[in-house]
PDB file of C-alpha atoms in Angstrom:
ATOM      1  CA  UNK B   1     -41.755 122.545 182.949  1.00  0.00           C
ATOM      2  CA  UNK B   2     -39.541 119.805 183.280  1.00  0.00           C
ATOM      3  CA  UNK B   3     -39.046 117.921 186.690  1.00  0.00           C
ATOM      4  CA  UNK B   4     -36.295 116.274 188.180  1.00  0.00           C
ATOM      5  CA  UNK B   5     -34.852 113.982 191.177  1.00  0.00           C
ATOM      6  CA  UNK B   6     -31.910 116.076 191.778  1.00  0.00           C
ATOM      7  CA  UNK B   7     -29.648 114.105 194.296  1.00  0.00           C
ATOM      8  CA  UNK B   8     -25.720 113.763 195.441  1.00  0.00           C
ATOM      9  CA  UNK B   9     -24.511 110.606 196.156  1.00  0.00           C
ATOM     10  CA  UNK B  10     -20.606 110.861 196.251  1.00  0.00           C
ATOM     11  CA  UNK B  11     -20.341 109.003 193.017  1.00  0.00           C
ATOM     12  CA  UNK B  12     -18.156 110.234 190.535  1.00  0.00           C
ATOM     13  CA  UNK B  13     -18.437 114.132 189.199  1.00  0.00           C
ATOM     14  CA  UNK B  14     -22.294 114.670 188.041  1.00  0.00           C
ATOM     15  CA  UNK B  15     -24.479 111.827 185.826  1.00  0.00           C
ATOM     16  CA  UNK B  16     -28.049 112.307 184.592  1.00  0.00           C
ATOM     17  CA  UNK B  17     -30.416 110.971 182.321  1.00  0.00           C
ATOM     18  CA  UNK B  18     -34.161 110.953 181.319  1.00  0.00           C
ATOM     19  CA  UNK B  19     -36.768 108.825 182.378  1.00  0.00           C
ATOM     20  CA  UNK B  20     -38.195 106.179 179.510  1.00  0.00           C
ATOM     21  CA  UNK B  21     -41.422 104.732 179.213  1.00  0.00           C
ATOM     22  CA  UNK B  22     -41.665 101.274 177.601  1.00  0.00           C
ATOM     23  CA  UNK B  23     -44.135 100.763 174.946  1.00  0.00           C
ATOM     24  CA  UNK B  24     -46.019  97.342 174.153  1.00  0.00           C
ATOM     25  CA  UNK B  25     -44.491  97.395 170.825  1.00  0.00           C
ATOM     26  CA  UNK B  26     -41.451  97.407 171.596  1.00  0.00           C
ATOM     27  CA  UNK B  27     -40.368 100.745 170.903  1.00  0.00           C
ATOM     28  CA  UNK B  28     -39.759 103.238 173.942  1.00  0.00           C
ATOM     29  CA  UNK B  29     -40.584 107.062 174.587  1.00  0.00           C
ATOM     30  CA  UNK B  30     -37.997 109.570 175.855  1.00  0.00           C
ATOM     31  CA  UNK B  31     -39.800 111.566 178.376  1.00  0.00           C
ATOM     32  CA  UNK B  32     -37.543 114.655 178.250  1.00  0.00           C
ATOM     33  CA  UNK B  33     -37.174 115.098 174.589  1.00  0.00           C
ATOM     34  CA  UNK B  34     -40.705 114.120 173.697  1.00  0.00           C
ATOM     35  CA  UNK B  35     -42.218 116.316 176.267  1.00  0.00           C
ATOM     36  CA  UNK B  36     -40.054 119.435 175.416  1.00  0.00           C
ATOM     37  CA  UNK B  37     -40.719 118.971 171.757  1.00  0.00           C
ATOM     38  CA  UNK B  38     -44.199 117.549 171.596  1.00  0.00           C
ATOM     39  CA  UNK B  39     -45.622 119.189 174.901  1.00  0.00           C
ATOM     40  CA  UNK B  40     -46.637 115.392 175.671  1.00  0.00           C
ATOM     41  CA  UNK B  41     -46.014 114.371 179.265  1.00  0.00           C
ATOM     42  CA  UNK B  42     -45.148 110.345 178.658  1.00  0.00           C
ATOM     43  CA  UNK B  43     -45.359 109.391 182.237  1.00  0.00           C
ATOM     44  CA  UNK B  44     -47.815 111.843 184.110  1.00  0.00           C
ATOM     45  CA  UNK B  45     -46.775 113.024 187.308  1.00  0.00           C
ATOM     46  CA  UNK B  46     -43.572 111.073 187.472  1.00  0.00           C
ATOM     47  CA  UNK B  47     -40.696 113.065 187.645  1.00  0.00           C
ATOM     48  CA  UNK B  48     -38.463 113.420 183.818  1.00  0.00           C
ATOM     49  CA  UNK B  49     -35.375 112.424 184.597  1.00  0.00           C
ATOM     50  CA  UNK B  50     -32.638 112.477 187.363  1.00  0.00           C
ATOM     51  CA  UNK B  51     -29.660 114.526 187.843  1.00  0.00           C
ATOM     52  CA  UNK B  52     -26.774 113.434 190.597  1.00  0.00           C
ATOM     53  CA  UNK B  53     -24.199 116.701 191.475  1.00  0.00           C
ATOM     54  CA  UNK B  54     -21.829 115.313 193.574  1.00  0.00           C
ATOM     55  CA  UNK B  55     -21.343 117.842 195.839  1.00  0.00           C
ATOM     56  CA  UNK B  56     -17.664 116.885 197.559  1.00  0.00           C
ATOM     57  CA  UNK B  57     -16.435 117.869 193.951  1.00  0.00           C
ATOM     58  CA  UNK B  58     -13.940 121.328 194.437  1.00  0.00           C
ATOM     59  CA  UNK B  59     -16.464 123.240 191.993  1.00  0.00           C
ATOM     60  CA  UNK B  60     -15.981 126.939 190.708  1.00  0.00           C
ATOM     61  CA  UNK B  61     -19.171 128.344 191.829  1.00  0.00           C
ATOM     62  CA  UNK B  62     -18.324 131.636 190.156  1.00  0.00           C
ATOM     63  CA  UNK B  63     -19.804 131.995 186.298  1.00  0.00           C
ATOM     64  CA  UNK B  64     -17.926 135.066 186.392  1.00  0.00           C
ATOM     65  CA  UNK B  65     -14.312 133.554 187.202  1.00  0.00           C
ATOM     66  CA  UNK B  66     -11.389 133.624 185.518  1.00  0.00           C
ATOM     67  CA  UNK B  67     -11.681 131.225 182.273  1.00  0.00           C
ATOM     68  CA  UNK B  68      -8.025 129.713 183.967  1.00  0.00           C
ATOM     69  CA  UNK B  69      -9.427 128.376 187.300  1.00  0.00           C
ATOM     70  CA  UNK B  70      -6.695 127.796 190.159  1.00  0.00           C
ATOM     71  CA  UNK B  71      -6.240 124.403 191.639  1.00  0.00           C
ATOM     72  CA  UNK B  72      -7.922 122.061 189.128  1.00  0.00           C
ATOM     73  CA  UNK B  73     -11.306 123.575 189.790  1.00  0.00           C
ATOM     74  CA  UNK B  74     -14.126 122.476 187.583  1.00  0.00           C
ATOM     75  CA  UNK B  75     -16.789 124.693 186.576  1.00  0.00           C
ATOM     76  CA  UNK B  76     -20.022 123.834 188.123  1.00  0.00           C
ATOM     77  CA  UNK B  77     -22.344 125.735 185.254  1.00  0.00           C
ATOM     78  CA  UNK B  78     -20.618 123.853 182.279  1.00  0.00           C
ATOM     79  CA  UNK B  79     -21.121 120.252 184.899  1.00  0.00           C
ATOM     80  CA  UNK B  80     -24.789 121.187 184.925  1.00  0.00           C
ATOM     81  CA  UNK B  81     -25.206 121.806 181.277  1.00  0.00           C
ATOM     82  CA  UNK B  82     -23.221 118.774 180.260  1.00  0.00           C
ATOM     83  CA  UNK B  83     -25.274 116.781 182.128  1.00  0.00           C
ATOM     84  CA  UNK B  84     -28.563 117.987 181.202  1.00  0.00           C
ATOM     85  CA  UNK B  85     -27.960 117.669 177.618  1.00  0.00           C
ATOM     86  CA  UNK B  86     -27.353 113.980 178.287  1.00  0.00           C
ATOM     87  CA  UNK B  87     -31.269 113.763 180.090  1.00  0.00           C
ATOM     88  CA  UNK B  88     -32.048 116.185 176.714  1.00  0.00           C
ATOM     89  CA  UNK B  89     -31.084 112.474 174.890  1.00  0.00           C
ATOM     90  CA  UNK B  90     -27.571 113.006 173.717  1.00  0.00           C
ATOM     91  CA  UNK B  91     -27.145 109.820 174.807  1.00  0.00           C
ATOM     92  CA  UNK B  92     -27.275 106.098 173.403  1.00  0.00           C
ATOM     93  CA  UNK B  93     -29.156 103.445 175.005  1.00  0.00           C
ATOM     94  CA  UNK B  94     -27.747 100.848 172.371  1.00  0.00           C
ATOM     95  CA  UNK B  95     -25.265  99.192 174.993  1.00  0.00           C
ATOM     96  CA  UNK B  96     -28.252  98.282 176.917  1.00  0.00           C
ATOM     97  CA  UNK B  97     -30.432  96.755 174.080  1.00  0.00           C
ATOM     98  CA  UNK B  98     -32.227  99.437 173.252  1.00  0.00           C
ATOM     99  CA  UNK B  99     -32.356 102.417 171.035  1.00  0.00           C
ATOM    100  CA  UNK B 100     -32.592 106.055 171.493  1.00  0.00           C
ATOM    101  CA  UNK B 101     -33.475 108.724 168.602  1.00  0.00           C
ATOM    102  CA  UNK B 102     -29.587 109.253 169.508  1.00  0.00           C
ATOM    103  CA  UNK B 103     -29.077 105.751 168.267  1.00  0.00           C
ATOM    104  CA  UNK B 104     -30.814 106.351 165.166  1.00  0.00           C
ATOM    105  CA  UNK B 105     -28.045 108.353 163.747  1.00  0.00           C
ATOM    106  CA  UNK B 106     -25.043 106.416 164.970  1.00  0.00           C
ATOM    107  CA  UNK B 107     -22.916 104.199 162.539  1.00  0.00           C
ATOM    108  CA  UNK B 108     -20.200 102.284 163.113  1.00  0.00           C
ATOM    109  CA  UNK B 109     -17.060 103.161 161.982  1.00  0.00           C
ATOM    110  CA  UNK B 110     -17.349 101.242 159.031  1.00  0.00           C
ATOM    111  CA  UNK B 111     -20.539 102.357 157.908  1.00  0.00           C
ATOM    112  CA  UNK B 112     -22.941  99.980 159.558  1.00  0.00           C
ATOM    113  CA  UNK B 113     -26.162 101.682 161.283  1.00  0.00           C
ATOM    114  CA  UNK B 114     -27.143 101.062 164.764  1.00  0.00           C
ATOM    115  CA  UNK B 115     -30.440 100.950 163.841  1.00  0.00           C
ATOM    116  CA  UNK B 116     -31.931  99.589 160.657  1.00  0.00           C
ATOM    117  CA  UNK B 117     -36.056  99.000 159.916  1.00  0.00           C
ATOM    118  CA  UNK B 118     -36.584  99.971 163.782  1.00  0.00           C
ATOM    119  CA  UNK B 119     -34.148  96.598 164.629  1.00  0.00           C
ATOM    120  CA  UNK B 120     -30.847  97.431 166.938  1.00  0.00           C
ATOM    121  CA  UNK B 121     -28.145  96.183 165.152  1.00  0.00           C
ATOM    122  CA  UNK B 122     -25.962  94.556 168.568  1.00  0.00           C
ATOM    123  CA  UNK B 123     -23.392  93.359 166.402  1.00  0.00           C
ATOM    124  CA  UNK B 124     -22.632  96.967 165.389  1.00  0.00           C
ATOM    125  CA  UNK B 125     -22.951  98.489 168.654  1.00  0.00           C
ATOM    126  CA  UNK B 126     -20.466  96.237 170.159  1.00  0.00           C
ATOM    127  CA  UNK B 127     -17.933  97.283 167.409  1.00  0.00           C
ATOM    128  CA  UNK B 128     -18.638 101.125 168.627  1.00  0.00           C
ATOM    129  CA  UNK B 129     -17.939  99.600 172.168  1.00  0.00           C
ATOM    130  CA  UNK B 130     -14.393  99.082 170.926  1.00  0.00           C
ATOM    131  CA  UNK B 131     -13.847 100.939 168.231  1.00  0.00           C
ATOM    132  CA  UNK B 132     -15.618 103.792 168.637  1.00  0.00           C
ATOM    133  CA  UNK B 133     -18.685 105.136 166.358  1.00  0.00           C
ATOM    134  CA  UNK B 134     -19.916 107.883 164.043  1.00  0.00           C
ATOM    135  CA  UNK B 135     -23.278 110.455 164.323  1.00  0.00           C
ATOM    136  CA  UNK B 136     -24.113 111.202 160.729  1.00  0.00           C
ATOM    137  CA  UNK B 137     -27.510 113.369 161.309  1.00  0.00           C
ATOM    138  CA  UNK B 138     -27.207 116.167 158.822  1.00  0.00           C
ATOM    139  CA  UNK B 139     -27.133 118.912 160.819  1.00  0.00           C
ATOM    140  CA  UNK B 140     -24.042 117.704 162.784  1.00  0.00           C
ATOM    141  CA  UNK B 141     -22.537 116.687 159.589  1.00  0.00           C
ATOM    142  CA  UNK B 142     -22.727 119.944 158.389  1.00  0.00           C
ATOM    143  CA  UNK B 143     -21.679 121.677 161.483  1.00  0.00           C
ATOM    144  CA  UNK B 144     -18.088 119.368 161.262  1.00  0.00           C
ATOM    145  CA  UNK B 145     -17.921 118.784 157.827  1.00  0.00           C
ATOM    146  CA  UNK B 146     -18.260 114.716 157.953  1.00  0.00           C
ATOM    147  CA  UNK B 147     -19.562 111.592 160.297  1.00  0.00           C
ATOM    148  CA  UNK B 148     -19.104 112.835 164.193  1.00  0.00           C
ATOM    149  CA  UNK B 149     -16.525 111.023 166.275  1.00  0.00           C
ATOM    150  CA  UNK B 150     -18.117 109.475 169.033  1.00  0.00           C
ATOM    151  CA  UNK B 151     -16.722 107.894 171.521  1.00  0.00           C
ATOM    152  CA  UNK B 152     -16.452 103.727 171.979  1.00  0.00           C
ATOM    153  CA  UNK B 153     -14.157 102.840 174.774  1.00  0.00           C
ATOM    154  CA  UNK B 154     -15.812 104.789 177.729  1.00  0.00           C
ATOM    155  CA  UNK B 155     -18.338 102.125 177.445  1.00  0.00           C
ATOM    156  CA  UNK B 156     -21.198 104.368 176.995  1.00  0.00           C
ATOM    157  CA  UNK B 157     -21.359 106.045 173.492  1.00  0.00           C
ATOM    158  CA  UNK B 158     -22.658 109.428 174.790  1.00  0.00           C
ATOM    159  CA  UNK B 159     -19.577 111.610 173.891  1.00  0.00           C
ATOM    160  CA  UNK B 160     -18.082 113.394 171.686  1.00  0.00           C
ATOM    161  CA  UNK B 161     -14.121 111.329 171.107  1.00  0.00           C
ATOM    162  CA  UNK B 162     -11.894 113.148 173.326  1.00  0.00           C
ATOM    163  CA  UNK B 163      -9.599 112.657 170.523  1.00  0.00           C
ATOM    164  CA  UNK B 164     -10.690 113.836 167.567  1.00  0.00           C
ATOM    165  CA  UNK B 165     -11.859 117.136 169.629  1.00  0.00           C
ATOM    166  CA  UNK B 166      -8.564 117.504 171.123  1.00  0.00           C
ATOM    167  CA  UNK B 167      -6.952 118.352 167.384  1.00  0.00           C
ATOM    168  CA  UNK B 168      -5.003 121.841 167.355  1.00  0.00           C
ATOM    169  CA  UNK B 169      -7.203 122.448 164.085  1.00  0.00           C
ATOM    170  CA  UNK B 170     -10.558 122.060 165.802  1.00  0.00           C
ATOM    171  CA  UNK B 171     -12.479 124.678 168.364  1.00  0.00           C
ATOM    172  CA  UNK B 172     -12.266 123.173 171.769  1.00  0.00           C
ATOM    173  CA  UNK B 173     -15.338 124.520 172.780  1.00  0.00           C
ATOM    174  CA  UNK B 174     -16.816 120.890 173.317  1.00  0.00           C
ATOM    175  CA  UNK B 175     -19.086 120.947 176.218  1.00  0.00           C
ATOM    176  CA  UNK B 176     -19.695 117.119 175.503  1.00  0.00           C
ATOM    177  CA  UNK B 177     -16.869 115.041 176.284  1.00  0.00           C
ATOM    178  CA  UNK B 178     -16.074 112.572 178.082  1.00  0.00           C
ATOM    179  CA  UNK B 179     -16.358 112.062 181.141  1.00  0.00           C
ATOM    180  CA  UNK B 180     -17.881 114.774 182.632  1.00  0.00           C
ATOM    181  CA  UNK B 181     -16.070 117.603 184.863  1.00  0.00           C
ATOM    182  CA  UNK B 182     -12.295 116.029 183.526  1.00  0.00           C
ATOM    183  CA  UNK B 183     -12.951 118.187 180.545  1.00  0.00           C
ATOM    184  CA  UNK B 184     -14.140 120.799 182.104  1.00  0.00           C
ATOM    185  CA  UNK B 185     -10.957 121.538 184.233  1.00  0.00           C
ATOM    186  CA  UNK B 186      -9.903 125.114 184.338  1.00  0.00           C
ATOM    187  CA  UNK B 187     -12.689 126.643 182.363  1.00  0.00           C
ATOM    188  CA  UNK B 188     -15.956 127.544 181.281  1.00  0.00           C
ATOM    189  CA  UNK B 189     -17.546 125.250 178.520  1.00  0.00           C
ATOM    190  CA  UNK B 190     -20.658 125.840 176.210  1.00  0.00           C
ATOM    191  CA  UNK B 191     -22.236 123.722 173.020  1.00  0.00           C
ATOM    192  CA  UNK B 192     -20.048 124.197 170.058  1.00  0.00           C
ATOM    193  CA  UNK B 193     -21.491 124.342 166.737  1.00  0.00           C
ATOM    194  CA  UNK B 194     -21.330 120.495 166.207  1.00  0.00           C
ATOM    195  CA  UNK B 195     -23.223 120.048 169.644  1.00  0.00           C
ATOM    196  CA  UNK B 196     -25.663 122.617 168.175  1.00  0.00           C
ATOM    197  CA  UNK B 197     -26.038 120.264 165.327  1.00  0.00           C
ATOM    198  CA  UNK B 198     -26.808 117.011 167.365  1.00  0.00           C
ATOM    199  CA  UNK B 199     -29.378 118.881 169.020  1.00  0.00           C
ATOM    200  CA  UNK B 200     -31.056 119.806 165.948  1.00  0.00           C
ATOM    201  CA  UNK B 201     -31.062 116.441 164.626  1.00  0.00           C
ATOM    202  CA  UNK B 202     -32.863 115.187 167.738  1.00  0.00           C
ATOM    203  CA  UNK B 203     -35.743 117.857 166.435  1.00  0.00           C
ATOM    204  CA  UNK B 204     -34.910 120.134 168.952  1.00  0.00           C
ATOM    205  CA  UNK B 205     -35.339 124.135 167.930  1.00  0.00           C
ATOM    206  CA  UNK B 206     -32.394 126.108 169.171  1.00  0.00           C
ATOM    207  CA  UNK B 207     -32.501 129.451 170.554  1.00  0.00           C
ATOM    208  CA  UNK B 208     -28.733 131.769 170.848  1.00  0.00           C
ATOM    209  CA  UNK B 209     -27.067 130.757 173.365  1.00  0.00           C
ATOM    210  CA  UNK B 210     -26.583 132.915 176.258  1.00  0.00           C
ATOM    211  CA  UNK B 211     -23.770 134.481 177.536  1.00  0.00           C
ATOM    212  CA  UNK B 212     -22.005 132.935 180.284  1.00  0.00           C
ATOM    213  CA  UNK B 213     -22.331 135.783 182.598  1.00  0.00           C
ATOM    214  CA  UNK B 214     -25.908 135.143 182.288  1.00  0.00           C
ATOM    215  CA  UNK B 215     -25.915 131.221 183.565  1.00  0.00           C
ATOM    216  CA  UNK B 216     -25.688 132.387 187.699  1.00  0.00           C
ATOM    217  CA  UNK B 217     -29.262 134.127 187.121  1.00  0.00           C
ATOM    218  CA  UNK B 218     -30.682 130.828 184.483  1.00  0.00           C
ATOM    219  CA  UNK B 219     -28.805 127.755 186.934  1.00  0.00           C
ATOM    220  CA  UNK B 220     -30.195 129.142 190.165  1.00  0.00           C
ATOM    221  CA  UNK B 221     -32.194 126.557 191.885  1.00  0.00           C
ATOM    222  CA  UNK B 222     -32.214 124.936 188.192  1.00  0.00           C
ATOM    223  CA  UNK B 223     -36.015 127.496 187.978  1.00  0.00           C
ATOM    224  CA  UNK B 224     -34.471 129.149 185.207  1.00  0.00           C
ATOM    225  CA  UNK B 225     -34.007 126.515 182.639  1.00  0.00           C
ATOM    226  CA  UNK B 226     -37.902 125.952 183.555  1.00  0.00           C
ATOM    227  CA  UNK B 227     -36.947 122.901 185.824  1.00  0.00           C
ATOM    228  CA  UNK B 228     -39.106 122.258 188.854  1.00  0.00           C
ATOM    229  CA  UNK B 229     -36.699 119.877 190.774  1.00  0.00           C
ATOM    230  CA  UNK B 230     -37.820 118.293 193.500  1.00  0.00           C
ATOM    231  CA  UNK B 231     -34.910 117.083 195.792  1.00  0.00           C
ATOM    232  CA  UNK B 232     -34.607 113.563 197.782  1.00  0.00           C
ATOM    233  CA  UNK B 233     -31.621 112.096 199.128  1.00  0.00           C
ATOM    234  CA  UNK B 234     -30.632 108.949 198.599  1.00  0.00           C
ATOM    235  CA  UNK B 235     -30.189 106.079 200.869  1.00  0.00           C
TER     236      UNK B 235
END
């Protein structure tokens, strides 16, 4: 069971992440991905991670709609999903110091690893800042056939480019792009098969993916993607 803060404060479309405990070494431990993976619950009763819906959004609440939503709807279930695979650690910490097992895998686009001997290579990670970056774990690699695009100038390193995944010769399946519910406009999303990839490379094992008509019945009250959220507001 994982537990979240699940809050709306106005801000923005939906953001999330997972909480991090801070090890004397140096290193740090994703509480999310280590607890779903190892069964190890890094910081005890404290809740996992946080999700923010903001709720003033004009969300299709329908998982059955139309896959051409009217009015520049977004769809709540692909928001939600989005933004829990960002607290399941497809996300970089690098900007702020620190590495992630995302991190691990990310190169610059010339080459240069974030991370090298355990030691955050900043001089790299503020290239990907401008320039953009590369994931280059195997599975992903696979799944695309080379280095991921990631994206660099939305300041945060935790999305597929918008670019390279708006090609006519690539699936536009991509639940994770940036920023949010703009890419989710007008339809349903779900992980493509380079998403699938990412996942694997951050150890996770994947089961099929379900069907969308299926997400009303696993997103209610968040119980059945196992999450116990417990709600506060904030002030």
């Amino acid at each position: 069971t994982l537990q979240f803060d699940v809050i709306s404060d106005g801000m923005g479309v939906a953001s999330a992440g997972q909480a991090l405990v801070f090890n004397p070494d140096g290193t740090n431990t994703e509480v999310v991905r280590t607890k779903v993976i190892t069964g190890n619950d890094a910081n005890g009763a404290e809740s996992d991670g946080m999700i923010n819906i903001n709720l003033g959004v004009n969300f299709q609440y329908d998982p059955n709609a139309a896959v051409d939503f009217a009015n520049g709807q977004i769809d709540l279930f692909s928001v939600i999903d989005h933004e829990v695979t960002h607290a399941l650690g497809f996300q970089s910490f690098a900007p702020s110091g620190f590495s992630s097992k995302f991190d691990t895998f990310l190169t610059t686009t010339g080459g240069t690893p974030f991370v090298s001997g355990g030691v955050l290579n900043a001089t790299a990670v503020q290239d990907a800042l401008a320039n953009g970056a590369f994931f280059v774990g195997a599975n992903a690699v696979t799944a695309y056939g080379g280095s991921v695009p990631i994206s660099g100038p939305d300041g945060l390193l935790n999305h597929l480019d918008t670019v390279a995944f708006s090609s006519p010769t690539v699936p536009q399946n991509a639940l994770m792009l940036c920023c949010g519910g703009l890419n989710v406009q007008f339809e349903p999303r779900d992980y493509n098969a380079t998403e699938v990839g990412i996942l694997a490379d951050l150890g996770y094992t994947l089961a099929p993916i379900p069907e969308p008509s299926t997400y009303a019945l696993m997103l209610a009250g968040l119980a059945g993607l196992g999450f116990a959220a417990k709600r506060r507001t904030k002030s």
